[in-house]
């Protein structure tokens, strides 16, 4: 028994199975789920950044029609739940601090009250009538204001990653260096702005609750709610039919996710909570403000012998969080001596969180811009400098990569971009514009889930197939890819397959974070479907009425709803006949996949290369990205169209990171002064450049059954650096403030 010889569906650019529902508007998102008698909850945020609440007057809100107001005085206490990344399969609150359990205010916008009313309009109006008084203390939000309070944590990232890491002897390498670059890049804070704001709705039935949640991990939501409420996960069902984008902001479960079922239980009626756009800036984590200092020590030929990478960033009062900026940057090149360190400043912000390419992308901006500076210093072409420093093996362990592809990506992207030979020393001039070119390396780790990933597959006697798994499609197109994987594994046509996802009643899949979704979900589906095919084969060969009776199961394959010998494709037995002769209505299988790749034997990373062409008008300070070219090696591509869409998003995110996104804190009270889509810039169509995306096929036999390394975030890494380096090429100015803004150029 084996998978069909020729994969027929996997890889093809098949249209999304949910495309029609989305474009016709029939797709229902969390805030739109009909719930009879539901009440609307509106959160009220603190108007100070630090201090205590001294009083909350709810009388005007209650007089104006609110059915209830919850504050620290009457909200039930929640259990203490430690934070843990959602990928590992446990409860995953975004921060260890839960609001409204006492009077302390740690950050501006921290919820101090929840106003409940029969309609959204009344709840909103009543929320404006909440009168709170405070004892305010000075709030510290900006990195520069807290520089003297920086500290060295033991670990960052939920206590899982050591805050100091090294290999070799950086100091020795620095002493022997012929060329040295020592440079510091500063990054503004970034905030989450998916199209669909976070929302949760909850409805109790006896002691069980159904929660609709806009989440990247329905199981993580389920476990987090159960832990906070102190009830069994079996009493919590989480549903997410459609999710309008996540990007890391819905990867961890923020307080509103628990407030909805908590308040619904208190009130004895269903409730919904929807964050508004401004509340997204205070309710779903952020990419923290940070600076990264890079020191490169290279020999005369441009071989980098040492990398020192020190990051200083702002975290909350209660968690040692830093996005993981050192990990990919520390392995992207074959640099033998490395000194990496995270330092933190406790600020009055909520705990930072994952944001697309969480850490990899900022770390690679710092490193890739520093490498551009080194290329200048040496007088070597930036592409050639990168080629010379390729990491042939994982530099931290010396182990081979499970698969690589970096040099092929660099070569292909450079050729498609037109960067063959050396980059011209001076930029081309086009009217008032100066045209600059930049390059950046992409890399993203292959993360493996900490628990088995499961899916359920069921073949009916009419030859149709249903696959179920507790995952959710938040825009990646995973349901479509699951259909392709299942179709190939069982040998059932695409239009005979139904994929059921979006409820925790199905077998457990970890949250889709860290670009793990496609790899782990395809593995679970494949495993279940192969198991199902084995059952069909066993039924057929044991049946003396089957033309395949007595056949060696290894010689059979399933194609198009029929079994056949690989060597004799005209001899067939249809699945309908195999089941029908036995009087079976259906057969089913649960597949359970556990990663077998061993990080102690292999380095695991996806690679790519990015190029950008920018036009800069130095008199007006305008920067326009004209072209971006990326080549990527993400292992097996499940669906060419979806993969391209993912990366297209990544390139535009990179442009956005380089030139647009940044939140500015008001030092008086710690509020984010541009907490709206008017003033928090993201690219629109007019900003989007011409894009050329290609994939390099690399075979990865270690990662998972289909060799899928994942590419959700890879497309963003290196893209911002390519843009920033192109601006330098165009202008000769090295801007080390991200995002680059008009004022930096004038
Ligand atoms: Mo992704 S930023 O790890 O959800």
XYZ file of C-alpha atoms and ligand atoms in Angstrom:
750
model
C 0.000 0.000 0.000
C 1.262 3.453 -0.804
C 0.214 6.898 -1.924
C -0.642 7.226 -5.610
C 2.462 7.314 -7.730
C 1.586 10.550 -9.477
C 0.351 13.320 -7.231
C -2.569 14.742 -9.146
C -3.914 17.475 -6.936
C -1.081 18.559 -4.650
C 0.831 21.439 -6.151
C -1.863 22.605 -8.543
C -3.138 26.164 -8.216
C -6.707 25.101 -7.453
C -9.152 27.872 -6.499
C -10.111 28.225 -2.859
C -12.995 26.005 -1.774
C -14.315 28.933 0.297
C -13.718 31.544 -2.400
C -17.332 31.779 -3.488
C -18.655 32.151 0.068
C -16.140 34.893 0.715
C -16.683 36.973 -2.391
C -20.480 36.677 -2.242
C -20.551 37.635 1.422
C -22.264 34.446 2.550
C -19.254 33.500 4.700
C -20.219 34.233 8.297
C -17.618 35.594 10.696
C -17.740 35.487 14.496
C -19.474 38.831 15.001
C -22.197 37.813 12.547
C -23.188 34.449 14.026
C -26.909 34.617 14.808
C -27.513 33.997 18.508
C -31.039 34.457 19.860
C -31.226 36.790 22.862
C -27.540 37.657 22.690
C -26.321 40.710 24.595
C -23.544 42.966 23.340
C -20.450 43.642 25.422
C -18.326 46.746 24.955
C -14.982 47.003 26.717
C -13.973 50.213 28.468
C -10.243 50.873 28.636
C -8.198 52.685 31.295
C -7.350 56.297 30.482
C -4.022 56.144 32.291
C -0.939 54.084 31.512
C 0.048 53.243 35.075
C -1.499 53.495 38.535
C -4.719 52.377 40.179
C -8.428 52.746 39.651
C -9.868 54.550 42.681
C -13.525 54.494 41.684
C -15.790 53.504 38.824
C -19.238 55.055 38.613
C -21.525 52.860 36.533
C -24.825 54.518 37.426
C -25.175 56.673 34.304
C -24.392 53.668 32.086
C -27.008 51.565 33.848
C -29.597 54.376 33.637
C -29.014 54.714 29.903
C -30.004 51.147 29.199
C -27.058 48.879 30.018
C -28.306 45.595 31.447
C -25.096 45.079 33.411
C -21.660 46.547 33.950
C -18.750 44.399 35.066
C -15.737 45.927 36.794
C -13.053 44.580 39.137
C -15.695 44.793 41.879
C -18.104 42.243 40.434
C -16.295 40.292 37.728
C -15.601 36.737 38.928
C -11.951 35.868 39.478
C -10.222 33.738 36.869
C -7.678 31.009 37.608
C -3.996 31.803 37.140
C -2.803 30.500 33.790
C 0.864 30.721 32.756
C 1.570 31.908 29.239
C 2.799 29.344 26.790
C 3.019 29.508 22.993
C -0.135 28.224 21.333
C 1.907 25.981 19.031
C 2.781 23.644 21.888
C -0.770 22.560 22.490
C -1.572 23.951 25.951
C -3.528 26.938 27.215
C -2.056 30.030 25.580
C -3.056 33.362 27.084
C -1.260 36.266 25.446
C -0.052 37.551 28.786
C 0.104 36.391 32.391
C -1.848 39.416 33.630
C -5.643 39.236 33.435
C -7.425 42.599 33.751
C -10.282 43.490 36.111
C -9.066 41.217 38.879
C -7.956 44.185 40.982
C -7.385 47.927 40.765
C -3.878 48.020 39.278
C -3.446 49.565 35.837
C -0.367 48.420 33.940
C -1.071 49.867 30.490
C -3.248 52.401 28.742
C -6.447 50.869 27.410
C -6.331 47.970 29.871
C -9.993 46.905 30.284
C -11.522 48.347 33.462
C -15.171 47.643 32.682
C -17.391 45.652 30.348
C -20.736 47.228 29.556
C -23.506 44.876 28.466
C -26.701 45.877 26.671
C -29.393 44.421 24.426
C -28.041 46.222 21.383
C -24.562 47.185 20.273
C -25.575 50.851 19.999
C -26.867 51.068 23.570
C -23.799 49.219 24.875
C -21.507 51.618 23.036
C -23.343 54.671 24.308
C -23.444 53.348 27.880
C -19.727 52.564 27.732
C -19.066 56.266 27.135
C -20.894 57.065 30.382
C -18.585 55.022 32.616
C -16.824 57.460 34.962
C -13.558 56.256 36.437
C -11.139 58.051 38.731
C -7.508 57.063 39.024
C -4.389 57.536 41.023
C -2.008 57.935 38.103
C 1.698 57.203 38.158
C 4.124 58.123 35.390
C 3.837 55.674 32.513
C 6.934 54.521 30.635
C 6.336 53.294 27.128
C 9.194 54.465 24.922
C 12.465 52.577 24.735
C 14.505 55.753 25.053
C 12.749 56.704 28.280
C 13.576 53.373 29.898
C 17.089 52.822 28.652
C 18.554 53.220 32.163
C 16.197 50.539 33.514
C 17.185 47.795 31.111
C 17.820 44.352 32.544
C 19.124 41.003 31.473
C 16.442 38.300 31.721
C 17.410 34.628 31.943
C 14.913 33.646 29.292
C 12.478 35.286 26.922
C 9.455 34.039 24.968
C 7.359 32.437 27.705
C 10.481 31.310 29.521
C 11.487 28.963 26.702
C 14.409 30.668 24.982
C 17.684 31.585 26.714
C 18.288 35.330 26.606
C 21.998 34.907 25.983
C 23.282 32.516 23.351
C 26.589 31.987 21.655
C 28.952 29.757 19.723
C 32.665 30.023 19.174
C 34.443 33.132 20.402
C 33.128 36.386 19.002
C 35.743 38.534 20.725
C 38.594 36.580 19.184
C 36.994 36.895 15.744
C 36.532 40.637 16.251
C 40.170 41.075 17.191
C 41.353 39.322 14.031
C 38.865 41.022 11.701
C 40.050 42.938 8.649
C 36.663 44.540 8.098
C 34.266 45.488 10.870
C 30.787 46.954 10.878
C 29.101 48.043 14.091
C 25.625 49.395 13.508
C 22.325 49.831 15.336
C 18.836 49.757 13.878
C 15.784 51.046 15.698
C 12.287 49.711 15.094
C 9.030 51.442 16.018
C 6.339 49.325 17.645
C 3.889 47.686 15.236
C 0.282 46.752 15.910
C -2.051 44.122 14.529
C -4.551 45.200 11.912
C -6.181 42.194 10.248
C -9.325 43.077 8.319
C -11.533 41.275 10.834
C -11.101 42.718 14.308
C -10.913 40.159 17.106
C -14.299 38.934 18.268
C -15.701 36.277 20.587
C -19.266 35.145 21.246
C -20.360 32.683 23.910
C -23.501 30.704 24.582
C -23.980 28.362 27.538
C -26.149 25.284 27.585
C -26.238 23.984 31.136
C -22.624 23.634 32.217
C -21.251 23.518 28.657
C -20.371 26.496 26.544
C -20.076 27.082 22.818
C -17.663 29.863 21.977
C -17.335 31.416 18.540
C -13.906 32.934 18.301
C -11.871 34.647 15.641
C -8.711 32.687 16.303
C -5.681 31.022 14.727
C -6.140 28.081 17.074
C -9.572 26.867 18.112
C -8.046 24.207 20.367
C -5.781 26.786 22.012
C -8.858 28.968 22.598
C -10.698 25.990 24.064
C -7.874 25.061 26.443
C -7.302 28.667 27.513
C -10.972 29.316 28.276
C -11.251 26.036 30.178
C -8.150 26.825 32.240
C -9.259 30.363 33.149
C -12.790 29.251 34.011
C -11.584 26.186 35.883
C -13.729 23.785 33.876
C -12.968 20.738 31.761
C -11.967 21.347 28.127
C -14.719 18.841 27.313
C -17.240 21.463 28.446
C -15.914 24.046 26.000
C -16.582 23.864 22.278
C -14.869 26.515 20.162
C -16.081 27.260 16.645
C -14.429 29.374 13.937
C -15.992 28.931 10.517
C -14.217 31.898 8.948
C -11.449 34.084 10.294
C -10.555 37.356 8.578
C -6.801 37.279 8.987
C -4.609 36.674 12.013
C -0.915 37.376 11.364
C -0.095 36.415 14.973
C -2.624 38.733 16.601
C -5.027 35.824 16.995
C -2.366 33.250 17.827
C -2.574 33.783 21.574
C -5.802 34.180 23.527
C -6.241 37.712 24.821
C -8.586 38.628 27.711
C -11.730 39.243 25.650
C -11.711 35.557 24.623
C -12.310 34.563 28.246
C -14.457 37.562 29.188
C -17.189 36.499 26.754
C -17.926 33.058 28.272
C -17.312 34.398 31.782
C -19.885 37.171 31.391
C -22.330 34.955 29.511
C -22.258 32.566 32.465
C -22.835 35.391 34.972
C -25.720 36.843 32.986
C -27.292 33.551 31.985
C -27.554 34.698 28.387
C -25.365 34.609 25.265
C -23.013 37.527 24.708
C -20.668 38.786 22.046
C -17.581 40.932 22.344
C -16.073 42.658 19.319
C -12.970 44.810 19.625
C -13.162 47.978 17.598
C -10.221 49.113 15.484
C -8.783 51.315 18.216
C -9.141 48.547 20.803
C -7.073 46.263 18.569
C -4.121 48.472 19.551
C -4.747 47.711 23.244
C -6.101 44.216 23.082
C -4.103 41.843 20.886
C -0.429 42.352 21.677
C 2.062 44.116 19.449
C 5.485 43.887 17.872
C 7.509 45.664 20.509
C 9.632 48.777 20.015
C 13.233 47.608 19.820
C 16.738 48.344 18.757
C 19.201 45.844 17.459
C 22.936 46.334 17.418
C 24.870 44.226 14.953
C 28.624 43.874 14.899
C 30.155 41.993 11.989
C 33.757 40.887 11.857
C 34.966 39.785 8.423
C 38.228 38.663 6.858
C 39.844 40.288 3.807
C 37.714 38.175 1.421
C 34.451 39.131 3.052
C 34.010 35.891 4.961
C 32.143 36.855 8.111
C 33.906 35.275 11.060
C 31.939 36.838 13.870
C 28.431 38.171 14.491
C 27.395 39.982 17.644
C 23.660 40.588 17.761
C 22.272 42.405 20.768
C 18.646 43.365 21.007
C 17.052 45.760 23.483
C 13.267 45.887 23.575
C 10.290 46.964 25.633
C 8.131 44.352 27.324
C 5.206 44.507 29.738
C 5.409 44.886 33.505
C 4.674 41.196 33.983
C 6.215 39.042 31.219
C 9.754 38.716 29.820
C 8.725 38.711 26.185
C 10.965 39.442 23.221
C 10.140 38.395 19.698
C 12.814 35.952 18.567
C 15.028 38.199 16.464
C 18.289 36.353 16.984
C 17.350 32.853 15.940
C 17.194 33.044 12.134
C 19.745 35.853 11.947
C 22.111 33.683 13.994
C 21.857 30.778 11.543
C 21.273 32.363 8.155
C 24.991 32.444 7.323
C 27.895 30.172 8.038
C 29.381 32.421 10.711
C 31.474 30.407 13.180
C 31.467 32.860 16.085
C 28.233 34.281 17.434
C 27.210 36.274 20.457
C 23.463 36.861 20.769
C 21.671 38.596 23.586
C 18.198 39.854 24.434
C 17.849 42.661 26.965
C 14.537 44.070 28.128
C 12.903 47.146 29.580
C 9.678 46.816 31.505
C 7.262 49.349 30.078
C 3.594 50.160 30.516
C 2.437 48.122 27.560
C 0.620 44.856 27.243
C 2.796 41.819 26.622
C 4.107 41.876 23.036
C 3.283 38.934 20.853
C 3.776 37.166 17.553
C 3.466 39.343 14.504
C 4.026 37.910 11.056
C 7.629 36.732 10.960
C 7.740 37.283 14.719
C 11.327 38.338 15.333
C 12.778 36.696 12.265
C 11.770 39.634 10.177
C 13.141 42.387 12.443
C 16.282 40.367 13.156
C 16.881 39.947 9.456
C 16.328 43.653 8.795
C 19.128 44.430 11.223
C 21.446 41.709 9.933
C 20.736 42.211 6.228
C 21.198 45.969 6.442
C 24.425 45.446 8.384
C 25.603 43.062 5.660
C 24.855 45.759 3.097
C 26.994 48.117 5.160
C 29.746 45.505 5.191
C 29.533 45.149 1.414
C 30.113 48.910 1.144
C 32.992 48.726 3.583
C 34.696 45.922 1.664
C 33.723 47.148 -1.782
C 32.129 43.816 -2.651
C 28.832 43.282 -4.440
C 26.091 42.529 -1.852
C 24.900 39.415 -3.696
C 28.427 38.033 -3.919
C 29.004 38.776 -0.218
C 25.923 36.760 0.683
C 26.919 33.916 -1.623
C 30.319 33.704 0.023
C 28.779 33.418 3.452
C 26.204 30.760 2.668
C 25.545 28.414 5.581
C 26.281 25.038 4.035
C 25.287 23.433 7.351
C 23.490 24.661 10.446
C 26.251 26.843 11.897
C 25.096 26.367 15.479
C 25.348 22.571 15.481
C 27.303 21.719 12.352
C 24.419 19.448 11.334
C 23.216 19.327 7.728
C 19.989 21.098 6.848
C 17.018 18.826 6.205
C 16.986 20.708 2.886
C 18.428 24.020 1.766
C 18.019 25.808 -1.588
C 19.387 29.202 -0.537
C 22.018 29.613 -3.252
C 19.557 28.541 -5.953
C 17.043 31.103 -4.656
C 19.685 33.828 -4.625
C 20.768 33.003 -8.166
C 17.279 32.711 -9.575
C 15.924 35.850 -7.919
C 18.983 37.867 -8.977
C 18.560 36.728 -12.581
C 14.848 37.464 -12.667
C 15.528 40.876 -11.144
C 18.291 41.660 -13.599
C 21.069 41.845 -11.013
C 23.684 39.846 -12.850
C 27.279 40.680 -12.172
C 27.753 43.698 -9.961
C 25.140 46.200 -8.853
C 25.872 49.573 -10.550
C 27.833 51.768 -8.140
C 25.632 54.778 -8.751
C 21.868 54.703 -9.052
C 20.113 55.161 -12.364
C 18.322 58.500 -12.731
C 14.773 58.685 -14.073
C 13.595 62.309 -14.141
C 13.404 63.448 -10.517
C 13.704 59.884 -9.310
C 16.819 57.972 -8.349
C 16.475 54.257 -8.804
C 18.067 52.019 -6.171
C 18.460 48.271 -5.851
C 18.588 46.191 -2.699
C 18.814 42.550 -1.691
C 17.872 40.652 1.463
C 17.999 37.020 2.535
C 14.845 35.241 3.678
C 14.916 32.528 6.301
C 12.317 31.033 8.565
C 12.667 28.131 10.997
C 10.710 24.955 10.491
C 8.891 24.576 13.804
C 7.471 21.216 14.724
C 4.403 20.762 16.920
C 4.921 19.394 20.422
C 2.024 16.958 20.196
C 0.592 14.479 17.689
C -1.556 16.098 15.027
C -4.720 14.234 14.170
C -7.354 14.124 11.481
C -10.364 11.941 10.823
C -11.112 10.567 7.375
C -14.321 8.823 6.342
C -15.063 7.158 3.028
C -18.718 6.569 2.169
C -20.063 3.748 0.029
C -20.875 6.231 -2.732
C -17.160 6.943 -3.040
C -17.242 10.355 -1.362
C -14.730 11.360 1.276
C -15.069 13.570 4.363
C -12.010 14.767 6.293
C -12.325 16.468 9.653
C -9.806 18.244 11.842
C -9.921 20.852 14.599
C -8.213 23.584 12.675
C -9.442 26.785 11.069
C -8.835 28.650 7.848
C -7.825 32.209 8.669
C -7.163 33.129 5.093
C -4.298 30.831 4.216
C -6.495 28.491 2.181
C -5.707 25.446 4.307
C -9.119 23.843 3.647
C -8.344 23.860 -0.075
C -4.898 22.386 0.482
C -6.402 19.700 2.746
C -8.737 18.705 -0.086
C -5.764 18.291 -2.409
C -3.757 16.245 0.093
C -6.720 14.014 0.919
C -7.642 13.531 -2.726
C -4.176 12.342 -3.646
C -3.716 10.135 -0.584
C -6.997 8.221 -0.916
C -7.388 8.576 -4.659
C -10.695 10.434 -4.668
C -11.578 13.242 -7.113
C -11.516 16.799 -5.761
C -15.273 17.343 -6.121
C -16.100 14.218 -4.091
C -14.281 15.521 -1.008
C -15.678 17.596 1.814
C -13.411 19.167 4.423
C -14.901 19.899 7.839
C -12.872 22.206 10.042
C -13.604 25.013 12.460
C -14.818 23.176 15.560
C -12.992 21.580 18.469
C -15.220 18.507 18.197
C -12.892 17.217 15.490
C -9.456 15.662 16.180
C -6.806 17.901 17.693
C -4.590 20.152 15.583
C -2.285 22.745 17.149
C -2.742 26.460 16.498
C -1.658 27.576 13.035
C 1.308 29.691 14.042
C 4.968 29.877 13.188
C 4.216 28.846 9.579
C 3.477 25.344 10.881
C -0.071 25.058 9.582
C 0.458 23.560 6.135
C 3.130 21.109 7.333
C 1.337 19.700 10.340
C -2.183 19.731 8.905
C -1.145 18.122 5.627
C 0.719 15.501 7.669
C -2.329 14.710 9.799
C -4.643 14.539 6.779
C -2.183 12.443 4.786
C -1.710 10.021 7.675
C -5.467 9.570 8.155
C -6.067 9.114 4.434
C -3.263 6.594 3.946
C -4.722 4.610 6.824
C -8.138 4.763 5.168
C -6.757 3.588 1.830
C -5.077 0.658 3.599
C -8.482 -0.387 4.924
C -10.039 -0.313 1.456
C -7.159 -2.365 0.104
C -7.483 -4.908 2.909
C -11.208 -5.262 2.221
C -10.628 -5.775 -1.498
C -7.820 -8.323 -1.330
C -9.683 -10.393 1.266
C -12.833 -10.470 -0.883
C -13.007 -13.374 -3.340
C -15.476 -11.398 -5.457
C -12.954 -8.641 -6.003
C -10.858 -8.688 -9.170
C -7.988 -7.801 -6.816
C -8.548 -10.754 -4.517
C -5.277 -12.027 -3.126
C -3.165 -9.216 -4.545
C -0.072 -8.001 -2.717
C -1.339 -4.771 -1.080
C 1.946 -3.010 -1.895
C 1.263 -3.403 -5.589
C -2.049 -1.550 -5.431
C -2.862 2.133 -5.654
C -5.966 4.251 -5.317
C -6.825 6.600 -8.163
C -10.090 8.300 -9.066
C -12.197 6.383 -6.562
C -10.848 2.995 -7.612
C -8.183 0.534 -6.629
C -5.898 -0.850 -9.295
C -2.579 -2.623 -9.569
C 0.158 -0.119 -10.393
C 1.410 -2.426 -13.110
C -1.999 -3.304 -14.525
C -4.096 -0.119 -14.453
C -7.029 -1.569 -16.372
C -7.888 -4.063 -13.621
C -10.024 -1.993 -11.251
C -12.310 -2.301 -8.250
C -14.180 0.840 -7.270
C -14.388 1.945 -3.644
C -18.164 1.886 -3.976
C -18.029 -1.780 -5.026
C -15.511 -2.722 -2.329
C -17.717 -1.264 0.420
C -20.991 -2.231 -1.239
C -20.192 -5.966 -1.502
C -19.573 -5.999 2.256
C -22.751 -4.044 2.992
C -20.719 -1.232 4.531
C -22.102 2.320 4.532
C -18.701 3.781 5.292
C -15.268 3.182 6.744
C -13.223 5.620 8.799
C -9.753 6.219 10.163
C -8.048 8.584 12.553
C -4.563 9.541 11.485
C -2.110 10.649 14.143
C 1.142 12.183 12.982
C 4.038 12.922 15.240
C 7.118 14.625 13.798
C 10.054 12.311 13.337
C 12.570 14.952 12.239
C 15.210 15.249 14.918
C 16.629 18.718 15.586
C 19.690 17.146 17.163
C 20.593 15.641 13.785
C 19.429 18.295 11.340
C 19.121 22.036 11.050
C 15.633 23.032 9.960
C 15.046 26.228 8.025
C 13.311 27.500 4.907
C 15.286 29.882 2.725
C 14.677 32.488 0.073
C 16.100 35.612 -1.506
C 14.471 38.995 -2.017
C 15.235 41.900 -4.314
C 13.658 45.349 -4.455
C 13.867 48.322 -6.756
C 12.881 51.661 -5.274
C 12.512 55.117 -6.731
C 13.402 57.994 -4.433
C 12.700 61.651 -5.033
C 15.266 63.222 -2.719
C 13.763 66.718 -2.948
C 10.299 65.620 -1.851
C 11.452 62.739 0.323
C 9.234 60.295 -1.570
C 10.020 56.592 -1.664
C 8.173 54.318 -4.053
C 8.831 50.616 -4.352
C 8.668 49.810 -8.050
C 9.509 46.120 -8.200
C 10.019 43.243 -5.823
C 11.381 39.854 -6.815
C 11.481 36.866 -4.489
C 12.518 33.247 -4.910
C 11.756 30.801 -2.127
C 12.461 27.186 -1.237
C 9.673 26.148 1.137
C 9.814 22.442 0.371
C 6.691 21.025 -1.242
C 4.184 23.629 -2.395
C 0.682 22.279 -1.772
C -1.132 24.779 -3.974
C 0.752 27.068 -6.324
C -1.876 29.794 -6.290
C -2.280 29.879 -2.521
C 1.481 29.809 -2.058
C 1.922 32.746 -4.366
C -0.808 34.650 -2.523
C 0.883 34.025 0.815
C 4.191 35.306 -0.442
C 2.592 38.225 -2.247
C 1.213 39.246 1.129
C 4.638 38.748 2.664
C 6.385 41.017 0.167
C 3.848 43.771 0.758
C 4.196 43.279 4.505
C 7.926 43.733 4.052
C 7.357 46.952 2.125
C 4.990 47.997 4.895
C 7.536 47.187 7.599
C 10.241 49.143 5.806
C 8.267 52.264 4.954
C 4.960 52.482 6.766
C 4.063 50.639 9.918
C 4.891 52.200 13.243
C 3.010 53.157 16.358
C 3.954 56.233 18.310
C 3.496 56.316 22.048
C 2.362 59.444 23.848
C 4.907 59.805 26.664
C 2.388 61.539 28.931
C 0.106 58.571 29.474
C 1.319 55.720 27.316
C -1.480 55.806 24.782
C -0.748 54.937 21.171
C -1.317 58.226 19.441
C -2.009 56.772 15.971
C -4.350 53.924 16.863
C -6.454 53.985 13.711
C -6.102 53.024 10.072
C -6.062 56.727 9.233
C -2.730 57.187 10.937
C -1.294 53.699 11.242
C -0.154 53.208 7.678
C -0.497 49.956 5.771
C 0.002 49.591 2.016
C -2.934 50.142 -0.300
C -3.099 49.141 -3.960
C -1.381 52.355 -5.021
C 1.643 51.388 -2.909
C 1.868 47.840 -4.225
C 4.782 47.213 -6.573
C 5.132 44.894 -9.523
C 5.944 41.527 -8.009
C 7.733 38.463 -9.361
C 7.547 35.344 -7.195
C 9.077 31.976 -7.912
C 9.645 28.770 -6.033
C 12.678 26.528 -6.045
C 11.756 22.920 -5.474
C 13.691 21.238 -2.725
C 12.927 17.733 -1.595
C 12.719 17.478 2.180
C 12.428 13.881 3.320
C 12.676 14.628 7.051
C 10.181 17.306 8.018
C 6.832 15.601 7.394
C 5.271 13.129 4.935
C 4.850 15.627 2.103
C 8.041 17.594 2.742
C 6.164 20.837 3.445
C 8.446 23.317 5.211
C 5.885 26.125 5.376
C 5.943 29.561 3.853
C 3.367 31.699 5.611
C 6.004 34.019 7.017
C 9.059 33.347 4.877
C 7.889 35.829 2.248
C 8.141 38.729 4.655
C 11.627 37.975 5.938
C 14.281 39.837 3.984
C 11.755 41.900 2.030
C 12.015 44.982 4.247
C 15.808 44.771 4.198
C 15.807 44.644 0.396
C 13.723 47.838 0.323
C 15.843 49.622 2.933
C 19.066 48.636 1.201
C 17.640 49.876 -2.101
C 16.880 53.256 -0.527
C 20.495 53.467 0.556
C 21.653 52.592 -2.932
C 19.395 55.279 -4.398
C 20.351 58.035 -1.989
C 23.653 57.185 -0.342
C 21.920 57.749 3.020
C 21.859 54.949 5.540
C 18.647 55.368 7.504
C 18.585 53.254 10.633
C 15.094 54.157 11.854
C 12.414 51.672 10.792
C 9.999 52.553 9.241
C 11.893 54.895 6.913
C 9.887 58.040 6.587
C 9.880 61.076 4.388
C 11.384 63.195 7.167
C 14.418 60.897 7.366
C 15.313 61.731 3.781
C 14.974 65.508 3.947
Mo 2.479 33.691 13.222
S 3.135 35.643 13.530
O 3.651 32.858 14.211
O 0.952 33.605 13.987
